[in-house]
Amino acid sequence: MNRKKKLNSIFDKRIKRMNAKKNTASKPKYISKAERARIEALEQNNESQNTVVTEQ
Protein backbone atom coordinates (compact mmCIF):
# COMPACT_ATOMS: atom_id res chain seq x y z
CA MET A 1 0.00 0.00 0.00
CA ASN A 2 2.86 2.40 0.73
CA ARG A 3 4.29 2.00 -2.76
CA LYS A 4 0.90 2.72 -4.33
CA LYS A 5 0.37 5.74 -2.09
CA LYS A 6 3.80 7.13 -2.94
CA LEU A 7 3.24 6.73 -6.68
CA ASN A 8 -0.15 8.41 -6.42
CA SER A 9 1.29 11.32 -4.45
CA ILE A 10 4.05 11.79 -7.04
CA PHE A 11 1.46 11.68 -9.82
CA ASP A 12 -0.76 14.20 -7.99
CA LYS A 13 2.17 16.58 -7.49
CA ARG A 14 3.03 16.33 -11.17
CA ILE A 15 -0.57 17.13 -12.16
CA LYS A 16 -0.65 20.13 -9.80
CA ARG A 17 2.55 21.50 -11.32
CA MET A 18 1.22 21.07 -14.86
CA ASN A 19 -2.03 22.84 -13.96
CA ALA A 20 -0.13 25.66 -12.25
CA LYS A 21 1.93 26.26 -15.39
CA LYS A 22 -1.17 26.12 -17.57
CA ASN A 23 -3.07 28.68 -15.49
CA THR A 24 -0.81 31.69 -15.61
CA ALA A 25 -1.44 34.67 -13.39
CA SER A 26 -4.40 36.78 -14.40
CA LYS A 27 -3.16 39.92 -12.71
CA PRO A 28 -1.47 42.56 -14.88
CA LYS A 29 2.29 42.79 -15.20
CA TYR A 30 3.96 45.02 -12.58
CA ILE A 31 4.84 48.53 -13.75
CA SER A 32 7.19 50.54 -11.56
CA LYS A 33 6.23 53.92 -10.16
CA ALA A 34 8.79 55.70 -12.35
CA GLU A 35 7.49 53.93 -15.45
CA ARG A 36 3.89 54.87 -14.61
CA ALA A 37 4.94 58.52 -14.17
CA ARG A 38 6.75 58.48 -17.52
CA ILE A 39 3.73 56.98 -19.30
CA GLU A 40 1.41 59.52 -17.69
CA ALA A 41 3.69 62.37 -18.77
CA LEU A 42 3.71 61.07 -22.35
CA GLU A 43 -0.08 60.83 -22.37
CA GLN A 44 -0.44 64.37 -21.05
CA ASN A 45 2.02 65.59 -23.68
CA ASN A 46 0.02 63.86 -26.43
CA GLU A 47 -3.24 65.34 -25.14
CA SER A 48 -1.77 68.84 -25.08
CA GLN A 49 -0.48 68.42 -28.65
CA ASN A 50 -3.90 67.20 -29.78
CA THR A 51 -5.62 70.24 -28.30
CA VAL A 52 -3.13 72.59 -29.98
CA VAL A 53 -3.68 70.89 -33.35
CA THR A 54 -7.47 71.05 -33.05
CA GLU A 55 -7.40 74.74 -32.05
CA GLN A 56 -5.48 75.75 -35.18
Coordinates of N, CA and C in Angstrom, one line a residue:
M1 N 0.8 -1.2 0.0 CA 0.0 0.0 0.0 C 0.9 1.3 0.0
N2 N 2.0 1.2 0.7 CA 2.9 2.4 0.7 C 3.4 2.8 -0.6
R3 N 3.8 1.7 -1.4 CA 4.3 2.0 -2.8 C 3.2 2.7 -3.6
K4 N 2.0 2.2 -3.5 CA 0.9 2.7 -4.3 C 0.6 4.2 -3.9
K5 N 0.6 4.4 -2.6 CA 0.4 5.7 -2.1 C 1.5 6.7 -2.6
K6 N 2.7 6.3 -2.5 CA 3.8 7.1 -2.9 C 3.7 7.5 -4.4
L7 N 3.4 6.5 -5.3 CA 3.2 6.7 -6.7 C 2.1 7.7 -7.0
N8 N 1.0 7.5 -6.2 CA -0.2 8.4 -6.4 C 0.2 9.8 -6.0
S9 N 0.9 10.0 -4.9 CA 1.3 11.3 -4.4 C 2.2 12.0 -5.5
I10 N 3.1 11.2 -6.0 CA 4.0 11.8 -7.0 C 3.2 12.2 -8.3
F11 N 2.3 11.4 -8.7 CA 1.5 11.7 -9.8 C 0.6 12.9 -9.6
D12 N 0.0 13.0 -8.4 CA -0.8 14.2 -8.0 C 0.1 15.5 -8.0
K13 N 1.3 15.4 -7.5 CA 2.2 16.6 -7.5 C 2.5 17.0 -8.9
R14 N 2.7 16.0 -9.8 CA 3.0 16.3 -11.2 C 1.8 17.0 -11.9
I15 N 0.6 16.5 -11.6 CA -0.6 17.1 -12.2 C -0.7 18.6 -11.7
K16 N -0.5 18.8 -10.4 CA -0.6 20.1 -9.8 C 0.3 21.1 -10.5
R17 N 1.6 20.6 -10.7 CA 2.6 21.5 -11.3 C 2.2 21.8 -12.8
M18 N 1.6 20.8 -13.5 CA 1.2 21.1 -14.9 C 0.1 22.1 -14.9
N19 N -0.9 21.9 -14.0 CA -2.0 22.8 -14.0 C -1.6 24.2 -13.6
A20 N -0.6 24.4 -12.7 CA -0.1 25.7 -12.3 C 0.5 26.4 -13.4
K21 N 1.3 25.7 -14.2 CA 1.9 26.3 -15.4 C 0.9 26.7 -16.4
K22 N -0.1 25.8 -16.6 CA -1.2 26.1 -17.6 C -2.0 27.4 -17.2
N23 N -2.3 27.5 -15.9 CA -3.1 28.7 -15.5 C -2.1 29.8 -15.0
T24 N -1.7 30.6 -16.0 CA -0.8 31.7 -15.6 C -1.6 32.8 -14.8
A25 N -0.8 33.6 -14.2 CA -1.4 34.7 -13.4 C -2.3 35.6 -14.2
S26 N -3.5 35.9 -13.7 CA -4.4 36.8 -14.4 C -4.2 38.2 -14.0
K27 N -3.4 38.5 -13.1 CA -3.2 39.9 -12.7 C -2.2 40.6 -13.7
P28 N -2.3 41.9 -13.9 CA -1.5 42.6 -14.9 C 0.0 42.6 -14.5
K29 N 0.9 42.7 -15.4 CA 2.3 42.8 -15.2 C 2.6 44.0 -14.4
Y30 N 3.6 43.9 -13.5 CA 4.0 45.0 -12.6 C 4.6 46.1 -13.4
I31 N 4.2 47.4 -13.1 CA 4.8 48.5 -13.7 C 5.3 49.4 -12.6
S32 N 6.6 49.8 -12.6 CA 7.2 50.5 -11.6 C 6.6 51.9 -11.5
K33 N 6.8 52.6 -10.4 CA 6.2 53.9 -10.2 C 6.8 54.9 -11.2
A34 N 8.1 54.8 -11.4 CA 8.8 55.7 -12.4 C 8.3 55.5 -13.8
E35 N 8.0 54.2 -14.1 CA 7.5 53.9 -15.5 C 6.1 54.5 -15.6
R36 N 5.3 54.3 -14.6 CA 3.9 54.9 -14.6 C 3.9 56.4 -14.8
A37 N 4.8 57.1 -14.1 CA 4.9 58.5 -14.2 C 5.4 58.9 -15.6
R38 N 6.3 58.2 -16.2 CA 6.8 58.5 -17.5 C 5.6 58.3 -18.5
I39 N 4.9 57.2 -18.4 CA 3.7 57.0 -19.3 C 2.7 58.1 -19.2
E40 N 2.4 58.5 -17.9 CA 1.4 59.5 -17.7 C 1.9 60.8 -18.3
A41 N 3.2 61.1 -18.2 CA 3.7 62.4 -18.8 C 3.6 62.3 -20.3
L42 N 3.8 61.2 -20.9 CA 3.7 61.1 -22.3 C 2.3 61.3 -22.8
E43 N 1.3 60.7 -22.0 CA -0.1 60.8 -22.4 C -0.5 62.3 -22.3
Q44 N -0.1 63.0 -21.2 CA -0.4 64.4 -21.0 C 0.2 65.2 -22.2
N45 N 1.4 64.9 -22.6 CA 2.0 65.6 -23.7 C 1.2 65.4 -25.0
N46 N 0.8 64.2 -25.2 CA 0.0 63.9 -26.4 C -1.3 64.6 -26.4
E47 N -2.0 64.6 -25.3 CA -3.2 65.3 -25.1 C -3.1 66.8 -25.4
S48 N -2.0 67.4 -24.9 CA -1.8 68.8 -25.1 C -1.5 69.1 -26.6
Q49 N -0.8 68.2 -27.2 CA -0.5 68.4 -28.7 C -1.8 68.3 -29.5
N50 N -2.6 67.4 -29.1 CA -3.9 67.2 -29.8 C -4.8 68.4 -29.6
T51 N -4.8 69.0 -28.5 CA -5.6 70.2 -28.3 C -5.1 71.4 -29.1
V52 N -3.7 71.5 -29.2 CA -3.1 72.6 -30.0 C -3.5 72.4 -31.5
V53 N -3.4 71.2 -31.9 CA -3.7 70.9 -33.3 C -5.1 71.2 -33.7
T54 N -6.0 70.8 -32.8 CA -7.5 71.0 -33.0 C -7.8 72.5 -32.9
E55 N -7.1 73.3 -32.2 CA -7.4 74.7 -32.0 C -7.0 75.5 -33.3
Q56 N -6.0 75.0 -34.0 CA -5.5 75.8 -35.2 C -6.4 75.6 -36.3

